[in-house]
XYZ file of C-alpha atoms in Angstrom:
443
model
C 5.776 -16.431 23.856
C 7.765 -16.283 20.685
C 5.069 -14.309 18.994
C 5.843 -11.194 21.104
C 7.842 -8.782 19.300
C 11.143 -8.047 21.098
C 11.310 -4.421 22.625
C 14.451 -3.845 20.464
C 12.362 -4.445 17.382
C 9.193 -2.214 18.520
C 12.020 0.724 19.157
C 13.259 -0.029 15.654
C 10.182 0.300 14.158
C 8.996 3.457 15.968
C 12.334 5.060 14.734
C 11.554 4.077 10.920
C 7.929 5.685 11.782
C 9.523 8.826 13.029
C 11.713 8.836 9.650
C 8.525 8.386 7.567
C 6.462 11.130 9.164
C 9.050 13.559 8.870
C 9.681 12.682 5.153
C 5.754 13.115 4.458
C 5.218 16.221 6.442
C 4.338 18.332 3.765
C 1.931 15.388 2.111
C 0.107 15.011 5.680
C -0.124 19.078 5.591
C -1.543 18.762 2.117
C -3.922 16.068 2.914
C -5.770 17.746 5.793
C -5.971 20.850 3.878
C -7.721 18.865 1.311
C -10.057 17.068 3.632
C -11.481 20.215 5.446
C -9.117 23.259 4.865
C -7.460 22.684 8.240
C -4.591 25.518 8.116
C -1.315 24.189 7.856
C -0.200 25.727 11.117
C -2.867 23.957 12.851
C -2.124 20.686 11.194
C 1.940 20.876 12.425
C 0.856 21.803 15.758
C -2.048 19.657 16.755
C -1.474 16.662 14.452
C 2.339 16.179 13.181
C 4.263 17.469 16.090
C 1.995 16.141 18.632
C 2.683 12.854 16.807
C 6.483 13.506 16.301
C 6.847 14.394 20.177
C 4.876 11.252 21.144
C 7.063 8.949 19.060
C 10.216 10.493 20.531
C 9.132 10.314 24.152
C 8.076 6.610 23.419
C 11.254 5.709 21.798
C 13.261 7.233 24.862
C 11.272 5.224 27.448
C 10.025 2.142 25.669
C 12.961 0.010 27.152
C 12.222 1.275 30.754
C 8.475 1.099 30.642
C 8.702 -2.810 29.342
C 11.062 -4.011 31.721
C 9.726 -6.175 34.532
C 9.070 -3.918 37.781
C 10.334 -5.155 40.648
C 7.803 -4.768 43.760
C 7.895 -5.488 47.488
C 6.960 -9.215 48.216
C 4.376 -10.048 50.731
C 5.082 -11.688 53.658
C 2.684 -14.670 53.137
C 5.006 -15.466 50.292
C 8.364 -15.119 52.041
C 10.985 -15.880 50.802
C 10.385 -14.557 47.123
C 11.206 -11.887 44.776
C 7.931 -10.373 43.100
C 7.432 -8.581 39.714
C 4.916 -7.088 37.502
C 5.638 -8.066 33.689
C 4.041 -5.986 30.845
C 2.580 -8.288 28.079
C 0.794 -7.239 24.974
C -2.920 -8.023 24.585
C -2.375 -9.338 21.044
C -4.442 -8.267 18.313
C -5.419 -4.814 18.556
C -8.170 -2.713 16.670
C -7.799 1.016 16.468
C -10.851 2.960 14.950
C -9.703 6.890 14.452
C -11.824 9.688 14.106
C -12.185 12.504 11.462
C -11.271 15.519 13.575
C -7.598 15.036 14.210
C -7.491 12.354 11.888
C -3.515 11.903 11.835
C -2.826 12.484 15.492
C -5.789 10.282 16.881
C -4.848 7.396 14.417
C -0.837 7.584 15.223
C -0.861 8.288 18.998
C -2.833 5.256 20.131
C -0.929 3.127 17.319
C 2.511 4.397 19.020
C 1.328 3.053 22.094
C -0.086 -0.313 20.953
C 2.965 -1.043 19.005
C 5.267 -0.059 21.822
C 3.893 -2.340 23.975
C 4.247 -5.058 21.319
C 1.052 -5.509 20.022
C -0.049 -6.301 16.342
C -2.384 -3.496 15.062
C -5.507 -3.221 12.532
C -5.910 0.401 12.130
C -9.086 1.997 10.626
C -8.917 5.602 9.695
C -12.118 7.604 9.346
C -13.589 7.418 5.822
C -14.376 11.163 5.996
C -10.811 12.152 5.725
C -10.264 10.437 2.572
C -6.777 12.100 1.590
C -5.553 11.912 5.054
C -6.318 8.231 5.458
C -4.335 7.726 1.953
C -1.178 9.241 3.601
C -1.497 7.371 6.693
C -1.679 4.026 4.643
C 1.306 5.010 2.868
C 3.365 5.858 5.791
C 2.234 2.501 7.424
C 3.067 0.496 4.657
C 6.462 1.747 4.475
C 7.222 1.015 7.842
C 5.367 -1.896 8.831
C 4.963 -5.665 7.535
C 1.299 -6.437 7.315
C 1.551 -8.901 9.845
C 2.524 -6.131 12.373
C 0.410 -3.064 11.347
C -2.321 -2.982 8.591
C -4.527 -0.035 7.586
C -8.217 -0.904 6.709
C -10.658 1.411 4.882
C -14.413 1.310 4.745
C -17.690 3.256 6.063
C -19.804 2.424 9.017
C -21.177 -1.230 7.632
C -17.607 -2.147 7.212
C -16.816 -0.863 10.875
C -19.542 -3.053 12.000
C -18.215 -6.097 10.179
C -14.592 -5.178 11.981
C -16.333 -5.209 15.372
C -18.068 -8.548 14.977
C -14.575 -10.211 14.852
C -12.593 -11.239 17.990
C -10.175 -8.861 19.159
C -7.637 -8.727 22.086
C -8.125 -5.285 22.678
C -10.437 -2.347 21.027
C -9.567 1.192 20.944
C -12.374 3.720 19.859
C -12.237 7.569 19.788
C -15.386 9.257 18.256
C -19.141 10.039 19.532
C -20.930 8.591 22.536
C -23.722 6.899 20.043
C -20.989 4.750 18.109
C -19.127 4.431 21.492
C -22.155 2.430 22.982
C -22.256 0.347 19.840
C -18.307 -0.597 20.433
C -18.836 -1.339 23.970
C -21.727 -3.809 23.185
C -19.991 -5.520 20.544
C -16.726 -5.973 22.676
C -18.799 -7.261 25.382
C -19.799 -10.392 23.148
C -16.240 -11.783 23.825
C -15.262 -9.893 27.044
C -12.928 -7.527 25.162
C -11.237 -4.745 26.913
C -11.759 -1.403 25.476
C -10.646 2.263 25.647
C -13.284 4.629 24.554
C -12.538 8.034 23.886
C -15.794 9.897 23.438
C -16.847 13.597 24.245
C -19.402 15.614 26.069
C -20.935 19.085 26.776
C -17.642 20.840 28.411
C -18.570 23.749 30.605
C -16.075 26.644 30.422
C -16.813 28.773 34.014
C -15.950 32.533 33.917
C -15.718 33.665 37.759
C -16.465 37.040 38.716
C -13.309 39.038 38.694
C -11.692 36.828 36.073
C -9.229 38.418 33.592
C -11.836 38.650 30.842
C -9.335 39.520 28.022
C -7.138 36.279 28.758
C -10.038 34.423 29.158
C -11.495 35.321 25.666
C -8.481 34.848 24.153
C -7.753 31.813 25.376
C -11.670 30.359 24.806
C -11.526 31.776 21.102
C -8.516 29.895 20.317
C -9.824 26.676 22.158
C -13.358 26.937 20.605
C -12.454 28.049 17.292
C -9.258 25.883 16.481
C -10.287 22.906 13.872
C -13.659 24.916 13.545
C -14.824 23.918 16.986
C -14.231 20.298 16.034
C -12.351 19.267 18.838
C -13.626 16.775 21.573
C -12.242 19.050 24.431
C -13.105 22.489 23.328
C -15.398 24.657 25.337
C -18.824 23.614 24.630
C -20.361 26.474 26.520
C -19.502 29.554 28.588
C -21.136 30.004 32.089
C -20.354 33.727 33.121
C -21.582 35.647 36.129
C -24.190 38.022 34.974
C -22.624 41.187 35.498
C -19.569 40.268 33.684
C -21.474 39.017 30.530
C -22.059 42.186 28.469
C -18.264 43.266 28.700
C -16.837 39.681 28.185
C -18.876 39.334 25.083
C -17.569 42.302 23.473
C -14.093 41.313 24.178
C -14.922 37.765 22.837
C -16.048 39.777 19.273
C -12.903 41.758 19.355
C -10.909 38.366 20.188
C -12.683 36.393 16.991
C -11.896 39.482 14.728
C -8.118 39.607 16.096
C -8.013 36.078 15.216
C -9.657 35.570 11.851
C -10.683 38.909 10.656
C -13.904 40.681 10.036
C -14.946 37.732 7.588
C -13.271 34.513 9.002
C -14.641 32.760 5.607
C -11.440 34.523 4.080
C -9.146 33.815 6.769
C -6.548 31.076 5.895
C -6.725 29.915 9.462
C -10.377 28.746 9.639
C -10.986 25.277 9.119
C -14.039 24.146 7.419
C -16.894 21.727 8.803
C -15.882 18.109 7.689
C -18.840 17.480 5.296
C -22.268 18.893 4.325
C -24.234 16.455 7.021
C -22.365 17.762 9.941
C -22.817 21.634 8.520
C -26.455 20.853 8.453
C -26.551 19.412 11.611
C -24.859 22.370 13.122
C -27.098 24.935 11.299
C -30.201 23.297 12.791
C -28.944 24.151 16.137
C -28.722 27.817 15.480
C -31.629 29.860 16.370
C -31.276 33.284 14.568
C -33.094 35.095 17.425
C -30.392 34.061 20.126
C -27.340 35.104 17.695
C -25.218 38.018 19.075
C -22.352 37.451 16.626
C -21.907 35.208 13.522
C -24.569 32.730 12.558
C -23.154 33.084 8.675
C -22.849 29.699 6.639
C -22.019 28.652 3.187
C -23.270 25.553 1.259
C -20.346 25.766 -1.279
C -17.445 24.793 1.113
C -19.308 23.606 4.356
C -18.461 26.827 6.091
C -20.119 28.000 9.275
C -18.464 31.247 11.083
C -17.775 31.487 14.688
C -20.901 32.098 16.261
C -22.004 33.537 19.889
C -25.285 32.350 21.007
C -27.188 34.328 23.720
C -28.915 32.663 26.469
C -30.226 29.559 24.755
C -32.634 27.364 26.674
C -31.046 24.124 28.435
C -33.283 22.070 26.246
C -32.794 23.826 22.929
C -31.083 21.988 20.252
C -27.815 23.680 20.721
C -27.607 22.650 24.399
C -28.884 18.836 23.992
C -25.750 17.174 22.901
C -22.004 18.178 22.067
C -21.808 20.777 19.731
C -18.537 19.808 17.814
C -18.627 22.978 15.599
C -17.744 26.963 16.061
C -21.159 27.727 17.882
C -20.571 29.151 21.337
C -23.448 29.440 23.677
C -23.235 31.894 26.455
C -25.057 31.323 29.596
C -25.063 33.524 32.547
C -25.549 32.675 36.420
C -26.035 34.672 39.307
C -25.022 32.411 42.197
C -23.046 29.224 42.445
C -26.084 27.065 43.305
C -27.457 28.070 39.781
C -24.048 27.287 38.199
C -23.912 23.987 39.946
C -27.346 23.203 39.033
C -26.786 23.884 35.130
C -23.759 21.620 34.938
C -25.362 18.994 36.429
C -28.101 18.590 34.213
C -25.659 16.891 31.672
C -23.534 14.000 31.702
C -19.852 14.194 33.049
C -17.727 15.938 30.258
C -14.756 15.076 28.772
C -13.365 18.394 30.089
C -14.020 21.348 32.358
C -12.715 24.821 32.475
C -12.240 27.613 35.032
C -11.355 31.186 34.495
C -10.621 32.663 38.181
C -8.673 34.595 40.305
C -9.963 32.954 43.402
C -8.126 29.758 44.067
C -10.563 28.616 46.516
C -13.527 28.883 43.868
C -11.535 27.423 41.247
C -10.456 24.331 43.164
C -13.866 23.763 44.351
C -15.170 23.631 40.891
C -12.401 21.134 39.770
C -13.135 19.214 42.584
C -16.785 19.062 42.834
C -17.642 17.817 39.174
C -16.321 14.766 37.686
C -14.704 15.113 34.219
C -12.207 13.501 32.377
C -9.482 16.676 32.730
C -9.234 20.399 32.388
C -7.582 23.856 32.867
C -7.648 26.633 35.431
C -7.410 30.055 33.488
C -6.756 28.157 30.287
C -8.368 25.689 28.129
C -7.309 22.283 26.034
C -3.714 22.634 26.964
C -3.668 19.674 29.288
C -3.909 17.436 26.300
C -0.012 18.616 25.333
C 1.254 16.992 28.517
C 2.514 13.622 27.879
C 2.694 12.790 31.684
C -1.069 13.668 32.393
C -3.820 10.990 31.697
C -6.106 11.626 28.746
C -9.521 9.993 28.993
C -13.103 10.562 29.950
C -15.182 9.409 32.730
C -19.083 8.236 32.691
C -20.687 8.988 29.182
C -17.157 10.911 28.016
C -15.422 7.555 27.922
C -13.716 4.687 29.423
C -9.992 4.848 29.887
C -7.052 7.079 29.295
C -3.562 6.943 27.327
C -0.754 9.132 26.494
C 2.824 8.641 27.498
C 3.715 6.057 29.806
C -0.178 5.354 30.311
C -0.486 4.595 26.705
C 1.722 1.973 26.929
C 0.004 0.635 30.074
C -3.135 0.819 28.383
C -2.248 -1.662 25.665
C -0.164 -4.114 28.098
C -1.540 -6.802 30.516
C -0.145 -6.376 33.819
C 0.932 -10.065 34.698
C 1.914 -10.682 38.306
C 4.871 -13.200 38.731
C 6.373 -14.235 42.058
C 9.652 -15.848 41.962
C 10.340 -18.386 44.848
C 13.707 -20.179 45.743
C 13.580 -23.937 46.779
C 14.819 -23.123 49.958
C 13.313 -21.674 53.014
C 10.084 -22.929 52.874
C 7.395 -21.856 55.512
C 5.733 -24.979 56.810
C 2.739 -23.427 58.737
C 0.771 -22.938 55.257
C 0.483 -26.962 54.443
C -2.065 -29.388 55.916
C -2.527 -30.670 58.418
C -3.735 -27.301 60.091
C -4.309 -28.680 63.671
C -3.227 -26.250 66.287
C -2.184 -23.872 63.574
C -5.122 -21.643 63.539
C -4.442 -19.742 66.764
C -0.785 -19.162 66.039
C -1.411 -17.654 62.193
C -4.151 -15.406 63.868
C -1.328 -14.231 66.131
C 1.359 -13.661 63.576
C -0.921 -11.841 61.269
C -2.409 -9.531 63.982
C 1.210 -8.684 64.931
C 2.433 -8.177 61.254
C -0.848 -5.739 60.760
């Protein structure tokens, strides 16, 4: 099809995008600082560097990914040469969230462009400054017929969903994900839905509590907890809980000081609406650390919540903020029953020195992805799929899988004009028993 963007041009565009992002690195850092005081270190590591790495990896591999893949032919098609062709879906709509507003807009865009699609990108209206710099970068690199950035709130997004698309990629909440799925269903539009959930973090008896606490504090409180794969709640052996809580407190203070509000390394909640949502989750009688908020700049401190009821506000839905419930369990049956009260999460984490227990946990439960003795770092490997299951999402991407997500896989059989096998043609008289014997022998 002549409208398909050649692979050479896609590669050139991605190279131009890489140059533009590097040129505007300081602008991106400044934009996220203005949007919700995201620390420059976090912006570089989790937004800019991730996208640059994604671009370099895609540029290096795009020609290999786009090349038709030859597969073994079937005996039923002999003689033939059989291939899988990667074809772009066409017009793609990408709806990006506010929590990692640069990375989660650009990463799917890179995959969609690499696959040869044209893209309408809708960044979050809640991160206005970041949306502006994204627009500036895209306009520097792409013609509006290739990629265009559009802006607007919920009503505008709804109007976008009413249009017909060839593919929709959405990152956001489960609630909005269901709306996107309903809109896509009207035209049988394929979708990827990157959602979230209550990600359990299991601390086994005998685990290295110091290492676990340090890694959990980073995973939970980076981006002020506004991360879809952050540990949502801790499940810890009852006999280990007191010691673990004390270590957690020390690690929080080591990272952010005695007053995290003064720390340049702790981000803010995106807006007052979300800050109030989080405040409503805090039961003061359950707070064992933190619980402090400020109305002036949407600040909520790293907060540890002790043994909340499973039907309490903080446990009903994904927290998406710096609140960390800690729940003790006495045996494996109790542990399993707690996790199974919730929908399938986007991530699950196990801290354990018992390899049998850890392996049992990651195989017993269904979830998007996870780690043993760490958290969130599975996201960083482009050779691993990233996506949810059930309520935590549909589909996955990253690396080659991102290219494949935005590509229709077209099956092609190439036949020569010689070597025709006559048995498949009518009339079929006296052929049935023979073909049964041939098929039985081949299988």
